[in-house]
Structure formats: C-alpha cells, structure tokens
Amino acid sequence: MKNKLPLLLLALVCVAVTGSARSADEVDEDNVNIRATIQPGTYTEKGADTCIKCHDEDDVYPVFDIFKTKHAQQGDKRSPFAGLQCEACHGPGIAGPEAMAEVIEKGGHTGRVRPGNERPPIIAFGSTSEVPVAKQNSMCTNCHQGNNHVGWKGSAHQAADVACASCHKLHASPDPVLEVKTQAEVCYACHLRQRAEFSKPYAHPVRFGQIGCSDCHQPHGAIGDQLLARPTLNQTCYTCHAEKRGPLLWEHAPVSEDCSLCHTPHGSIHPGLLTRRVPQLCQQCHSQIGHPSVSLTGSGLAGGSASALLLGRGCANCHSQVHGSNHPSGVKLMR
Ligand code: HEC
Ligand code: HEC
Ligand code: HEC
Ligand code: HEC
Ligand code: HEC
Ligand code: HEC
Ligand code: HEC
Ligand code: HEC
Ligand code: HEC
Ligand code: HEC
C-alpha cells in the first residue's frame, strides 16, 4: 500500500470525509447510538482519514467506491460518514499510535494492542468473516430497523444466520443486489434450484433482467409464507397481473383461491408456466367420467368424435376463460 493519492482523488475524498463533526448526536434519534453500545474512546480521532492512509486506492480491495454510495452522503445526518465513518460499520479500528504501529508490524488488525489491553477485533463482513453473523448484522441494524426491516427478526434469512453482507456489497456502486439485472445472481449463490427453475423453457423473465426476485419476495422478512412481498400468493401476482383479480361475474374457484394450483411461479417445462399440460391439469379436479374428456353420446357436444376433440385440442379451446368470465352467459367459462 502506497501513501500517494492522485490530487483529484484526494480532493474527492476530502470532500467526503472532512468537515464532519464526528459527534454521536448527529446520528438519527431513531437509531441506536452506536457509541453507546461499543466502549468509547477506542475510535480513531480522524475517522476515515486514518483508515485510508493504508486502505488507499492501491488496496487490493476497492474501498473507495463507498464514497459514491448513499452511505457517504454527509449531508444526511443519519449516514455513517456524518458520524463514526468507517468505524460505524467496522467498529473501532485504530485507537492510537500503538494500534497503528501494531497494524503495520503485524500486517493487519489483530484485536490486541498490547498484552492485557484487549480491544474488539476489526469487524469484517460476509460468510468468510470470523466475526459471528449476529454481531456483523447488529452493526447494520443499529441504523436499519424501521420500514422494510421490521420483519427481519425471525425471518427465514435471519433464522438461517444469513449475513446482511452475504447479499449486500457496500463498497460497490451500484450494489448488485439492488439492481434488477444483477440481483438474481446474488440469490443463486445459495438458491441453486431456483436458477434451474428460471432456466426452464417457460419462465418469468428474470433471466432477461425484466423482473427481479424482490418483485415477488421481501428478503428481509414478510408477513406471509415464503417471504412473499404481499401477504398472500395471489396478492403478489396481482401486483402485475391486475386483470386476474376481478371482480368477475363467473369466477373459477381455484383461480381466486391460489394461482399456484395451476402455475409454477418460477419456471416450467409447460407453456404458460403451467404445472401440468391441459387436459391433465384440469382433470386433477374435473372428472373424466362423462363430459368432458370421454366421448359423449347423444345430445351435447361434438358427437362421437368428442373424445379426440377434447383431448386433442385441449379444454381451453372451448373453456377459453379459464380465469373466470364477465360475460353474462359465461358460466361455463366459454366466453
Ligand atoms: C497502518 C495501516 C492500516 C490502517 C491505518 C488501517 N488498516 Fe485496515 N488493514 C490493514 C492491513 C495490512 C490489513 C490486512 C490486509 C488486507 O486485508 O488488506 C487490514 C485489513 C482490514 C480489514 C479486513 C479485516 C479482515 O479480517 O479481513 C478491514 C475491515 C479493515 N482493515 C478496516 C480498517 C478500518 C475501518 C480502518 C480505520 C479505522 C483501518 N482498517 C485502518 C492496514 C491498515
Ligand atoms: C450509521 C448508520 C448506518 C449504518 C451503520 C449502516 N447504514 Fe445503511 N444506510 C444508512 C443511511 C442513512 C442510508 C440512506 C437511506 C436513504 O437514503 O433512505 C443507508 C442506505 C443503505 C442501503 C441502500 C443503498 C441504496 O443505494 O439505496 C443499503 C443496502 C444499506 N444501507 C445496507 C447497510 C448494511 C448492510 C449495513 C451494515 C454493514 C449498513 N447499511 C450500515 C445508514 C446506515
Ligand atoms: C437475502 C438477501 C438479503 C439480505 C440477507 C439482506 N438484504 Fe437488504 N436488500 C435485499 C434486496 C433484494 C433489496 C432490494 C429490495 C427491493 O428492491 O425492494 C434490499 C434492500 C435493502 C435496503 C434498501 C431499501 C430498503 O429496504 O430500505 C436496505 C437499507 C437494506 N436492504 C439493508 C439490509 C440490512 C441491514 C440487512 C441485514 C439485517 C439486509 N439488508 C439483509 C436483499 C437482502
Ligand atoms: C456502511 C457500512 C460500512 C462502512 C461505512 C464502511 N465499510 Fe468497509 N465493508 C463493509 C462491508 C459490509 C464489507 C464487506 C464487503 C462489501 O460489502 O463490499 C466491507 C469490506 C471492507 C474491507 C475488505 C475486508 C475484507 O474482508 O477483505 C475493507 C478493507 C474495508 N471494508 C475498509 C473500509 C474503510 C477504510 C472504510 C471507510 C472509508 C469502510 N470500510 C467503510 C461495510 C462498511
Ligand atoms: C413471479 C413471482 C416470483 C419471482 C420473480 C420469484 N419468486 Fe420465488 N417464489 C414465488 C412464489 C409464489 C413462491 C411460493 C411457491 C409455492 O408456495 O408454491 C416462491 C418460492 C420461493 C422459494 C421457496 C422454495 C420454493 O421454491 O418453493 C425460494 C427459495 C424462492 N422462491 C427464491 C426465489 C429467487 C432466488 C428468485 C429470483 C431468482 C425468485 N424466487 C423469484 C414467486 C416468485
Ligand atoms: C448466503 C446464502 C443466501 C443468499 C445469498 C440468499 N438466501 Fe434465501 N435463504 C437462505 C437460507 C439458508 C434460507 C433458509 C433455508 C431454506 O429455506 O432454504 C433461505 C430461504 C429463502 C426463502 C424461503 C423462505 C421460506 O419461508 O421458506 C426465500 C423465498 C428466499 N430465501 C429468497 C431469497 C432471495 C430472493 C435472495 C436474493 C435477494 C436470497 N434468498 C439470497 C440463504 C440465502
Ligand atoms: C413484477 C411483475 C410480476 C409479478 C409480481 C408476477 N408476474 Fe407473471 N409475468 C410478468 C411478466 C413481465 C411476464 C411476461 C410477460 C410476457 O412475456 O409477455 C409474466 C408472465 C406470466 C405468465 C405467462 C407466461 C407465458 O408463458 O405466457 C403467467 C402464467 C404468470 N406470469 C403468472 C404469474 C403468477 C402466478 C404470479 C404470482 C405468483 C405472477 N405471475 C407474478 C410479471 C409478473
Ligand atoms: C385452473 C387453472 C388456473 C389457475 C388457478 C390460474 N391459471 Fe392462469 N392460466 C391457466 C391456463 C390454462 C392458461 C393458458 C396457458 C397457455 O397460454 O397455454 C393460463 C394463462 C395465464 C397467463 C398468461 C395468459 C393470460 O391470460 O394473460 C397469466 C398471466 C396467468 N395465467 C396468470 C394467472 C394468475 C395471476 C392466476 C391467479 C390469480 C392464475 N393465472 C390462476 C390456468 C390457470
Ligand atoms: C384445483 C382444482 C381445479 C382445477 C385444476 C381446474 N378446475 Fe375448473 N373448477 C374447479 C372448481 C372447484 C369449480 C367450481 C365447481 C362448482 O362450482 O361446482 C370449477 C369450475 C369449472 C367450470 C364451470 C363449471 C360449472 O358448472 O359452472 C369449468 C367450465 C371449469 N371449471 C373448467 C376447467 C378447466 C378447463 C380447467 C383446466 C384449464 C379447470 N377447470 C381446472 C376446480 C378446478
Ligand atoms: C368442444 C368444446 C369443449 C371442450 C374441448 C371441452 N368442453 Fe367442457 N364443456 C363444453 C360445453 C358445451 C359444456 C356445457 C355443457 C352443458 O351446459 O351441459 C361444458 C361443460 C363443462 C363443465 C361443467 C360440467 C357441467 O356439468 O356443466 C366442466 C367442468 C368442463 N366442461 C370441463 C372441461 C374440461 C376439464 C375439458 C378438457 C378435458 C373440457 N371441458 C373440454 C364444451 C367443451
């Protein structure tokens, strides 16, 4: 690591990190005061200025991209850079000259300044970090507890000890998980089966970056099952397929009950994201004895060839309003 910074970058960083009164009072009142939770007096006096002496633009890790993110907006009093700066997330780093000397000597932060004078090790993030996930996440939930995060405690991801930093990259601009085109890759790192599902011939266009997992899921925790973005599965679908909501004159019972009785939400080998092909799909619930799947004799349908017609062309050729009908005589879902 070199100490030289190009003038331009230095100027940029100075704008970003200086002129901030590093006072705990500036952290939003709604947020837990981080200073109160970690032993005071162990923070570096100069904040980020101290850290970027070593973690400069030549660092193998692209630390500086954080200055392009919302976290570096000093005008926002709630942001880390209006307060403890790097240490708002990483915890106390360089307490003083001894700590500095030690980091240089040891080639890293060891968590011990001199024998008998322990301090918490620097907090590194992600699944490879030695810091327990709950501790890592507490650095984030110090500030992020409201709005979309109220459901985090007890959610599937929290319960499975998933780190915020396993999904979020904070030294990257943009954070890939916040972009619809790059989000799925982040999730696939752990959800392999879903990658296979979205690669099937008929699938929601996640592969093409048209919709993201978070259009249907709330990864931070949700009221309903499966981390769905809305309380029920159907409500989740209606956010985009509003026309399926009705109200309809003639409802088809399973449609208003649960779209997934007929559709797989991710992907399918059958057209229309169906769980099975028609007529088998319909015949899970509708008897094939008599109409419709067995040839009718006498009055009614297409005479003796009905069987072939029904099975060959599929039920929806006649019952085209599978999702329900608004036509006065649409009771059989045919118009
Ligand atoms: C005297 C130089 C120096 C200073 C000052 C310094 N660091 Fe480091 N830091 C290092 C070295 C060396 C490493 C280990 C090699 C690496 O990961 O680049 C390291 C590693 C880290 C890591 C990764 C730790 C891990 O376990 O993987 C973090 C996070 C970190 N530093 C944050 C900070 C923060 C925040 C500050 C300011 C409070 C800071 N550093 C100040 C030299 C320094
Ligand atoms: C000192 C308070 C503070 C801490 C600590 C903090 N954040 Fe933030 N974070 C903020 C503020 C303020 C914003 C901007 C919110 C806004 O603009 O509405 C933000 C924004 C974000 C965003 C949205 C970024 C975007 O571009 O929209 C993400 C994601 C995020 N934080 C994740 C984290 C994670 C993960 C951690 C822990 C590693 C963390 N934050 C730690 C205060 C904090
Ligand atoms: C399973 C992946 C995942 C985990 C784990 C995760 N997030 Fe997120 N986060 C996302 C996604 C995806 C979005 C974008 C949501 C959207 O587009 O509606 C997001 C958005 C955000 C935002 C910005 C918008 C908002 O909802 O306020 C913040 C802040 C944030 N996350 C903080 C956190 C914190 C703090 C943690 C840990 C307690 C965390 N996240 C854990 C995936 C995750
Ligand atoms: C808002 C929280 C937050 C702030 C502020 C923050 N970091 Fe980080 N930092 C993280 C997270 C989370 C990671 C894990 C990787 C990622 O998200 O990009 C990380 C990773 C790192 C790493 C690499 C560690 C490794 O595992 O190799 C270094 C070094 C580092 N940060 C230094 C800094 C320095 C220096 C500053 C101040 C200029 C800073 N960080 C400010 C959250 C933060
Ligand atoms: C069009 C909406 C939609 C999109 C987009 C979507 N999901 Fe789902 N996902 C669902 C629904 C609905 C369920 C519940 C399935 C059920 O109960 O039958 C589900 C279930 C899941 C489950 C639980 C296990 C399972 O398969 O039943 C995981 C994990 C999951 N989704 C991950 C993802 C990931 C990762 C992405 C993005 C790559 C994603 N989902 C995108 C709607 C969606
Ligand atoms: C670091 C690994 C990891 C990442 C990354 C990850 N997840 Fe998960 N996810 C898990 C674990 C572990 C569970 C709980 C066990 C399970 O149900 O598979 C889970 C569960 C889920 C569930 C099912 C919840 C339930 O009630 O069964 C959904 C839906 C889900 N994740 C969606 C996502 C989405 C969307 C993303 C990306 C934004 C994502 N996950 C990223 C590890 C991860
Ligand atoms: C974020 C918006 C969004 C949500 C939420 C959503 N969809 Fe879709 N859906 C789409 C888009 C976009 C397409 C592709 C349309 C196209 O290709 O013309 C689509 C297509 C479909 C198709 C037709 C596929 C085909 O091959 O013709 C079905 C069936 C479908 N969605 C069912 C559902 C179900 C069931 C849910 C709830 C689990 C749901 N959708 C939730 C956006 C969404
Ligand atoms: C009884 C079975 C069944 C149920 C339940 C069902 N669908 Fe369908 N859906 C079908 C069939 C059959 C098709 C036609 C597939 C094709 O085009 O080959 C279809 C096609 C679609 C399409 C693409 C064509 C169009 O009409 O726009 C969308 C979108 C769709 N369904 C959404 C939904 C939503 C949303 C729900 C829940 C509110 C739902 N479906 C419930 C059977 C069903
Ligand atoms: C999950 C079970 C289920 C599936 C799958 C299903 N249906 Fe239904 N369907 C029902 C129920 C329940 C009713 C309401 C029966 C009643 O009111 O007597 C119904 C009603 C109907 C009616 C109106 C009957 C009447 O007497 O008014 C038609 C037509 C129909 N379904 C056709 C289909 C077709 C075509 C398919 C395949 C695309 C299909 N159904 C798939 C459960 C299902
Ligand atoms: C050639 C057109 C045609 C095809 C194909 C067809 N149906 Fe029908 N279906 C009808 C007609 C016409 C009625 C109304 C009969 C009546 O009113 O007595 C009907 C009635 C029904 C009813 C209501 C039963 C009742 O007693 O009123 C159901 C359920 C049904 N069809 C399901 C299916 C299923 C499932 C398939 C595919 C296996 C299918 N239909 C294929 C024309 C068709």
PDB file of N, CA and C in Angstrom, residues 55-127:
ATOM      1  N   HIS A  55      -5.655   1.900   3.561  1.00  0.00           N
ATOM      2  CA  HIS A  55      -6.640   1.366   2.599  1.00  0.00           C
ATOM      3  C   HIS A  55      -6.858   2.413   1.519  1.00  0.00           C
ATOM      4  N   ASP A  56      -5.819   2.623   0.735  1.00  0.00           N
ATOM      5  CA  ASP A  56      -5.875   3.666  -0.272  1.00  0.00           C
ATOM      6  C   ASP A  56      -6.297   3.082  -1.614  1.00  0.00           C
ATOM      7  N   GLU A  57      -6.131   3.865  -2.635  1.00  0.00           N
ATOM      8  CA  GLU A  57      -6.641   3.410  -3.937  1.00  0.00           C
ATOM      9  C   GLU A  57      -5.825   2.247  -4.499  1.00  0.00           C
ATOM     10  N   ASP A  58      -4.677   1.953  -3.888  1.00  0.00           N
ATOM     11  CA  ASP A  58      -3.886   0.805  -4.337  1.00  0.00           C
ATOM     12  C   ASP A  58      -4.224  -0.464  -3.563  1.00  0.00           C
ATOM     13  N   ASP A  59      -5.100  -0.355  -2.595  1.00  0.00           N
ATOM     14  CA  ASP A  59      -5.503  -1.534  -1.822  1.00  0.00           C
ATOM     15  C   ASP A  59      -6.133  -2.549  -2.769  1.00  0.00           C
ATOM     16  N   VAL A  60      -5.834  -3.828  -2.526  1.00  0.00           N
ATOM     17  CA  VAL A  60      -6.434  -4.863  -3.379  1.00  0.00           C
ATOM     18  C   VAL A  60      -7.956  -4.796  -3.300  1.00  0.00           C
ATOM     19  N   TYR A  61      -8.460  -4.296  -2.182  1.00  0.00           N
ATOM     20  CA  TYR A  61      -9.905  -4.212  -2.015  1.00  0.00           C
ATOM     21  C   TYR A  61     -10.391  -2.817  -2.399  1.00  0.00           C
ATOM     22  N   PRO A  62     -11.375  -2.723  -3.286  1.00  0.00           N
ATOM     23  CA  PRO A  62     -11.807  -1.389  -3.775  1.00  0.00           C
ATOM     24  C   PRO A  62     -12.622  -0.630  -2.741  1.00  0.00           C
ATOM     25  N   VAL A  63     -11.956  -0.166  -1.701  1.00  0.00           N
ATOM     26  CA  VAL A  63     -12.618   0.503  -0.586  1.00  0.00           C
ATOM     27  C   VAL A  63     -13.314   1.793  -1.019  1.00  0.00           C
ATOM     28  N   PHE A  64     -12.701   2.520  -1.948  1.00  0.00           N
ATOM     29  CA  PHE A  64     -13.150   3.878  -2.250  1.00  0.00           C
ATOM     30  C   PHE A  64     -14.519   3.979  -2.902  1.00  0.00           C
ATOM     31  N   ASP A  65     -14.994   2.909  -3.507  1.00  0.00           N
ATOM     32  CA  ASP A  65     -16.293   3.008  -4.173  1.00  0.00           C
ATOM     33  C   ASP A  65     -17.415   3.361  -3.206  1.00  0.00           C
ATOM     34  N   ILE A  66     -17.165   3.193  -1.921  1.00  0.00           N
ATOM     35  CA  ILE A  66     -18.210   3.525  -0.945  1.00  0.00           C
ATOM     36  C   ILE A  66     -18.519   5.021  -0.967  1.00  0.00           C
ATOM     37  N   PHE A  67     -17.563   5.820  -1.405  1.00  0.00           N
ATOM     38  CA  PHE A  67     -17.799   7.268  -1.442  1.00  0.00           C
ATOM     39  C   PHE A  67     -18.811   7.664  -2.502  1.00  0.00           C
ATOM     40  N   LYS A  68     -19.161   6.708  -3.388  1.00  0.00           N
ATOM     41  CA  LYS A  68     -20.179   7.010  -4.404  1.00  0.00           C
ATOM     42  C   LYS A  68     -21.566   6.567  -3.946  1.00  0.00           C
ATOM     43  N   THR A  69     -21.686   6.016  -2.748  1.00  0.00           N
ATOM     44  CA  THR A  69     -22.965   5.446  -2.318  1.00  0.00           C
ATOM     45  C   THR A  69     -23.692   6.352  -1.327  1.00  0.00           C
ATOM     46  N   LYS A  70     -24.924   5.990  -1.025  1.00  0.00           N
ATOM     47  CA  LYS A  70     -25.731   6.764  -0.072  1.00  0.00           C
ATOM     48  C   LYS A  70     -25.085   6.816   1.310  1.00  0.00           C
ATOM     49  N   HIS A  71     -24.293   5.789   1.631  1.00  0.00           N
ATOM     50  CA  HIS A  71     -23.674   5.786   2.958  1.00  0.00           C
ATOM     51  C   HIS A  71     -22.685   6.933   3.137  1.00  0.00           C
ATOM     52  N   ALA A  72     -22.177   7.469   2.053  1.00  0.00           N
ATOM     53  CA  ALA A  72     -21.161   8.527   2.164  1.00  0.00           C
ATOM     54  C   ALA A  72     -21.759   9.923   2.042  1.00  0.00           C
ATOM     55  N   GLN A  73     -23.090  10.001   2.052  1.00  0.00           N
ATOM     56  CA  GLN A  73     -23.698  11.321   1.936  1.00  0.00           C
ATOM     57  C   GLN A  73     -23.680  12.023   3.280  1.00  0.00           C
ATOM     58  N   GLN A  74     -22.711  12.914   3.417  1.00  0.00           N
ATOM     59  CA  GLN A  74     -22.540  13.577   4.716  1.00  0.00           C
ATOM     60  C   GLN A  74     -23.665  14.518   5.033  1.00  0.00           C
ATOM     61  N   GLY A  75     -24.341  14.988   3.990  1.00  0.00           N
ATOM     62  CA  GLY A  75     -25.472  15.879   4.219  1.00  0.00           C
ATOM     63  C   GLY A  75     -26.577  15.162   4.983  1.00  0.00           C
ATOM     64  N   ASP A  76     -26.598  13.840   4.843  1.00  0.00           N
ATOM     65  CA  ASP A  76     -27.607  13.035   5.528  1.00  0.00           C
ATOM     66  C   ASP A  76     -27.088  12.695   6.928  1.00  0.00           C
ATOM     67  N   LYS A  77     -27.680  13.307   7.929  1.00  0.00           N
ATOM     68  CA  LYS A  77     -27.145  13.165   9.286  1.00  0.00           C
ATOM     69  C   LYS A  77     -27.204  11.737   9.810  1.00  0.00           C
ATOM     70  N   ARG A  78     -28.040  10.913   9.155  1.00  0.00           N
ATOM     71  CA  ARG A  78     -28.154   9.525   9.625  1.00  0.00           C
ATOM     72  C   ARG A  78     -27.037   8.650   9.069  1.00  0.00           C
ATOM     73  N   SER A  79     -26.279   9.167   8.093  1.00  0.00           N
ATOM     74  CA  SER A  79     -25.344   8.296   7.385  1.00  0.00           C
ATOM     75  C   SER A  79     -24.058   8.069   8.180  1.00  0.00           C
ATOM     76  N   PRO A  80     -23.397   6.946   7.952  1.00  0.00           N
ATOM     77  CA  PRO A  80     -22.169   6.647   8.703  1.00  0.00           C
ATOM     78  C   PRO A  80     -21.129   7.752   8.582  1.00  0.00           C
ATOM     79  N   PHE A  81     -21.047   8.358   7.406  1.00  0.00           N
ATOM     80  CA  PHE A  81     -19.980   9.335   7.208  1.00  0.00           C
ATOM     81  C   PHE A  81     -20.269  10.676   7.856  1.00  0.00           C
ATOM     82  N   ALA A  82     -21.463  10.827   8.396  1.00  0.00           N
ATOM     83  CA  ALA A  82     -21.738  12.002   9.208  1.00  0.00           C
ATOM     84  C   ALA A  82     -21.374  11.716  10.666  1.00  0.00           C
ATOM     85  N   GLY A  83     -20.990  10.470  10.947  1.00  0.00           N
ATOM     86  CA  GLY A  83     -20.703  10.098  12.329  1.00  0.00           C
ATOM     87  C   GLY A  83     -19.356   9.426  12.461  1.00  0.00           C
ATOM     88  N   LEU A  84     -19.388   8.149  12.756  1.00  0.00           N
ATOM     89  CA  LEU A  84     -18.150   7.414  13.023  1.00  0.00           C
ATOM     90  C   LEU A  84     -17.422   6.983  11.752  1.00  0.00           C
ATOM     91  N   GLN A  85     -18.025   7.251  10.623  1.00  0.00           N
ATOM     92  CA  GLN A  85     -17.415   6.954   9.315  1.00  0.00           C
ATOM     93  C   GLN A  85     -17.142   5.459   9.183  1.00  0.00           C
ATOM     94  N   CYS A  86     -15.937   5.075   8.747  1.00  0.00           N
ATOM     95  CA  CYS A  86     -15.660   3.651   8.514  1.00  0.00           C
ATOM     96  C   CYS A  86     -16.024   2.811   9.745  1.00  0.00           C
ATOM     97  N   GLU A  87     -15.756   3.362  10.885  1.00  0.00           N
ATOM     98  CA  GLU A  87     -15.909   2.596  12.127  1.00  0.00           C
ATOM     99  C   GLU A  87     -17.362   2.424  12.558  1.00  0.00           C
ATOM    100  N   ALA A  88     -18.271   3.153  11.912  1.00  0.00           N
ATOM    101  CA  ALA A  88     -19.688   2.934  12.195  1.00  0.00           C
ATOM    102  C   ALA A  88     -20.057   1.500  11.841  1.00  0.00           C
ATOM    103  N   CYS A  89     -19.392   0.954  10.840  1.00  0.00           N
ATOM    104  CA  CYS A  89     -19.660  -0.433  10.437  1.00  0.00           C
ATOM    105  C   CYS A  89     -18.581  -1.392  10.927  1.00  0.00           C
ATOM    106  N   HIS A  90     -17.340  -0.973  10.834  1.00  0.00           N
ATOM    107  CA  HIS A  90     -16.238  -1.897  11.134  1.00  0.00           C
ATOM    108  C   HIS A  90     -15.846  -1.921  12.605  1.00  0.00           C
ATOM    109  N   GLY A  91     -16.445  -1.048  13.381  1.00  0.00           N
ATOM    110  CA  GLY A  91     -16.083  -0.984  14.787  1.00  0.00           C
ATOM    111  C   GLY A  91     -14.761  -0.262  14.949  1.00  0.00           C
ATOM    112  N   PRO A  92     -14.342  -0.030  16.199  1.00  0.00           N
ATOM    113  CA  PRO A  92     -13.126   0.729  16.433  1.00  0.00           C
ATOM    114  C   PRO A  92     -11.917   0.071  15.770  1.00  0.00           C
ATOM    115  N   GLY A  93     -11.195   0.850  15.000  1.00  0.00           N
ATOM    116  CA  GLY A  93     -10.111   0.262  14.209  1.00  0.00           C
ATOM    117  C   GLY A  93      -8.743   0.583  14.739  1.00  0.00           C
ATOM    118  N   ILE A  94      -8.392   1.844  14.659  1.00  0.00           N
ATOM    119  CA  ILE A  94      -7.047   2.264  15.049  1.00  0.00           C
ATOM    120  C   ILE A  94      -7.204   3.233  16.212  1.00  0.00           C
ATOM    121  N   ALA A  95      -6.935   2.746  17.413  1.00  0.00           N
ATOM    122  CA  ALA A  95      -7.229   3.546  18.594  1.00  0.00           C
ATOM    123  C   ALA A  95      -6.190   4.643  18.836  1.00  0.00           C
ATOM    124  N   GLY A  96      -4.982   4.411  18.425  1.00  0.00           N
ATOM    125  CA  GLY A  96      -3.947   5.403  18.689  1.00  0.00           C
ATOM    126  C   GLY A  96      -2.641   4.946  18.062  1.00  0.00           C
ATOM    127  N   PRO A  97      -1.551   5.643  18.392  1.00  0.00           N
ATOM    128  CA  PRO A  97      -0.260   5.338  17.768  1.00  0.00           C
ATOM    129  C   PRO A  97       0.171   3.884  17.948  1.00  0.00           C
ATOM    130  N   GLU A  98      -0.128   3.326  19.151  1.00  0.00           N
ATOM    131  CA  GLU A  98       0.304   1.934  19.370  1.00  0.00           C
ATOM    132  C   GLU A  98      -0.436   1.003  18.429  1.00  0.00           C
ATOM    133  N   ALA A  99      -1.726   1.246  18.308  1.00  0.00           N
ATOM    134  CA  ALA A  99      -2.528   0.399  17.434  1.00  0.00           C
ATOM    135  C   ALA A  99      -2.019   0.516  16.002  1.00  0.00           C
ATOM    136  N   MET A 100      -1.718   1.731  15.602  1.00  0.00           N
ATOM    137  CA  MET A 100      -1.206   1.974  14.262  1.00  0.00           C
ATOM    138  C   MET A 100       0.087   1.194  14.050  1.00  0.00           C
ATOM    139  N   ALA A 101       0.985   1.312  15.035  1.00  0.00           N
ATOM    140  CA  ALA A 101       2.276   0.619  14.924  1.00  0.00           C
ATOM    141  C   ALA A 101       2.070  -0.886  14.843  1.00  0.00           C
ATOM    142  N   GLU A 102       1.093  -1.352  15.610  1.00  0.00           N
ATOM    143  CA  GLU A 102       0.869  -2.786  15.644  1.00  0.00           C
ATOM    144  C   GLU A 102       0.325  -3.300  14.324  1.00  0.00           C
ATOM    145  N   VAL A 103      -0.584  -2.556  13.751  1.00  0.00           N
ATOM    146  CA  VAL A 103      -1.160  -2.975  12.467  1.00  0.00           C
ATOM    147  C   VAL A 103      -0.059  -3.030  11.408  1.00  0.00           C
ATOM    148  N   ILE A 104       0.827  -2.035  11.468  1.00  0.00           N
ATOM    149  CA  ILE A 104       1.925  -2.026  10.495  1.00  0.00           C
ATOM    150  C   ILE A 104       2.827  -3.239  10.711  1.00  0.00           C
ATOM    151  N   GLU A 105       3.127  -3.474  11.992  1.00  0.00           N
ATOM    152  CA  GLU A 105       4.037  -4.577  12.318  1.00  0.00           C
ATOM    153  C   GLU A 105       3.456  -5.935  11.956  1.00  0.00           C
ATOM    154  N   LYS A 106       2.186  -6.135  12.337  1.00  0.00           N
ATOM    155  CA  LYS A 106       1.554  -7.441  12.138  1.00  0.00           C
ATOM    156  C   LYS A 106       0.981  -7.616  10.733  1.00  0.00           C
ATOM    157  N   GLY A 107       0.895  -6.504   9.998  1.00  0.00           N
ATOM    158  CA  GLY A 107       0.324  -6.613   8.654  1.00  0.00           C
ATOM    159  C   GLY A 107      -1.170  -6.815   8.667  1.00  0.00           C
ATOM    160  N   GLY A 108      -1.815  -6.340   9.704  1.00  0.00           N
ATOM    161  CA  GLY A 108      -3.273  -6.434   9.766  1.00  0.00           C
ATOM    162  C   GLY A 108      -3.772  -6.111  11.158  1.00  0.00           C
ATOM    163  N   HIS A 109      -5.110  -6.071  11.312  1.00  0.00           N
ATOM    164  CA  HIS A 109      -5.697  -5.756  12.617  1.00  0.00           C
ATOM    165  C   HIS A 109      -5.845  -7.046  13.405  1.00  0.00           C
ATOM    166  N   THR A 110      -5.237  -7.121  14.566  1.00  0.00           N
ATOM    167  CA  THR A 110      -5.283  -8.377  15.311  1.00  0.00           C
ATOM    168  C   THR A 110      -6.216  -8.343  16.512  1.00  0.00           C
ATOM    169  N   GLY A 111      -6.648  -7.193  16.917  1.00  0.00           N
ATOM    170  CA  GLY A 111      -7.564  -7.149  18.047  1.00  0.00           C
ATOM    171  C   GLY A 111      -6.862  -7.053  19.383  1.00  0.00           C
ATOM    172  N   ARG A 112      -5.562  -6.788  19.362  1.00  0.00           N
ATOM    173  CA  ARG A 112      -4.837  -6.721  20.623  1.00  0.00           C
ATOM    174  C   ARG A 112      -3.799  -5.621  20.453  1.00  0.00           C
ATOM    175  N   VAL A 113      -3.852  -4.644  21.344  1.00  0.00           N
ATOM    176  CA  VAL A 113      -2.917  -3.533  21.200  1.00  0.00           C
ATOM    177  C   VAL A 113      -1.621  -3.862  21.921  1.00  0.00           C
ATOM    178  N   ARG A 114      -1.676  -4.168  23.204  1.00  0.00           N
ATOM    179  CA  ARG A 114      -0.540  -4.780  23.885  1.00  0.00           C
ATOM    180  C   ARG A 114      -1.095  -5.815  24.869  1.00  0.00           C
ATOM    181  N   PRO A 115      -0.225  -6.659  25.390  1.00  0.00           N
ATOM    182  CA  PRO A 115      -0.724  -7.701  26.282  1.00  0.00           C
ATOM    183  C   PRO A 115      -1.577  -7.076  27.385  1.00  0.00           C
ATOM    184  N   GLY A 116      -2.690  -7.645  27.646  1.00  0.00           N
ATOM    185  CA  GLY A 116      -3.553  -7.152  28.699  1.00  0.00           C
ATOM    186  C   GLY A 116      -4.475  -6.035  28.264  1.00  0.00           C
ATOM    187  N   ASN A 117      -4.226  -5.477  27.115  1.00  0.00           N
ATOM    188  CA  ASN A 117      -5.054  -4.367  26.644  1.00  0.00           C
ATOM    189  C   ASN A 117      -5.820  -4.811  25.399  1.00  0.00           C
ATOM    190  N   GLU A 118      -6.838  -5.622  25.639  1.00  0.00           N
ATOM    191  CA  GLU A 118      -7.599  -6.188  24.533  1.00  0.00           C
ATOM    192  C   GLU A 118      -8.550  -5.138  23.962  1.00  0.00           C
ATOM    193  N   ARG A 119      -8.834  -5.244  22.717  1.00  0.00           N
ATOM    194  CA  ARG A 119      -9.948  -4.472  22.153  1.00  0.00           C
ATOM    195  C   ARG A 119     -10.615  -5.388  21.133  1.00  0.00           C
ATOM    196  N   PRO A 120     -11.856  -5.102  20.791  1.00  0.00           N
ATOM    197  CA  PRO A 120     -12.526  -5.993  19.842  1.00  0.00           C
ATOM    198  C   PRO A 120     -11.782  -5.986  18.505  1.00  0.00           C
ATOM    199  N   PRO A 121     -11.659  -7.137  17.841  1.00  0.00           N
ATOM    200  CA  PRO A 121     -11.014  -7.144  16.537  1.00  0.00           C
ATOM    201  C   PRO A 121     -11.835  -6.339  15.550  1.00  0.00           C
ATOM    202  N   ILE A 122     -11.226  -5.910  14.493  1.00  0.00           N
ATOM    203  CA  ILE A 122     -11.975  -5.159  13.483  1.00  0.00           C
ATOM    204  C   ILE A 122     -13.068  -6.068  12.930  1.00  0.00           C
ATOM    205  N   ILE A 123     -14.204  -5.472  12.658  1.00  0.00           N
ATOM    206  CA  ILE A 123     -15.324  -6.286  12.188  1.00  0.00           C
ATOM    207  C   ILE A 123     -15.264  -6.411  10.668  1.00  0.00           C
ATOM    208  N   ALA A 124     -14.999  -7.627  10.217  1.00  0.00           N
ATOM    209  CA  ALA A 124     -15.038  -7.911   8.785  1.00  0.00           C
ATOM    210  C   ALA A 124     -16.371  -8.602   8.503  1.00  0.00           C
ATOM    211  N   PHE A 125     -16.845  -8.498   7.271  1.00  0.00           N
ATOM    212  CA  PHE A 125     -18.211  -8.925   6.946  1.00  0.00           C
ATOM    213  C   PHE A 125     -18.265 -10.108   5.994  1.00  0.00           C
ATOM    214  N   GLY A 126     -19.431 -10.715   5.962  1.00  0.00           N
ATOM    215  CA  GLY A 126     -19.707 -11.769   4.997  1.00  0.00           C
ATOM    216  C   GLY A 126     -19.526 -13.144   5.603  1.00  0.00           C
ATOM    217  N   SER A 127     -19.778 -14.179   4.802  1.00  0.00           N
ATOM    218  CA  SER A 127     -19.793 -15.536   5.332  1.00  0.00           C
ATOM    219  C   SER A 127     -18.387 -16.035   5.657  1.00  0.00           C
TER     220      SER A 127
END
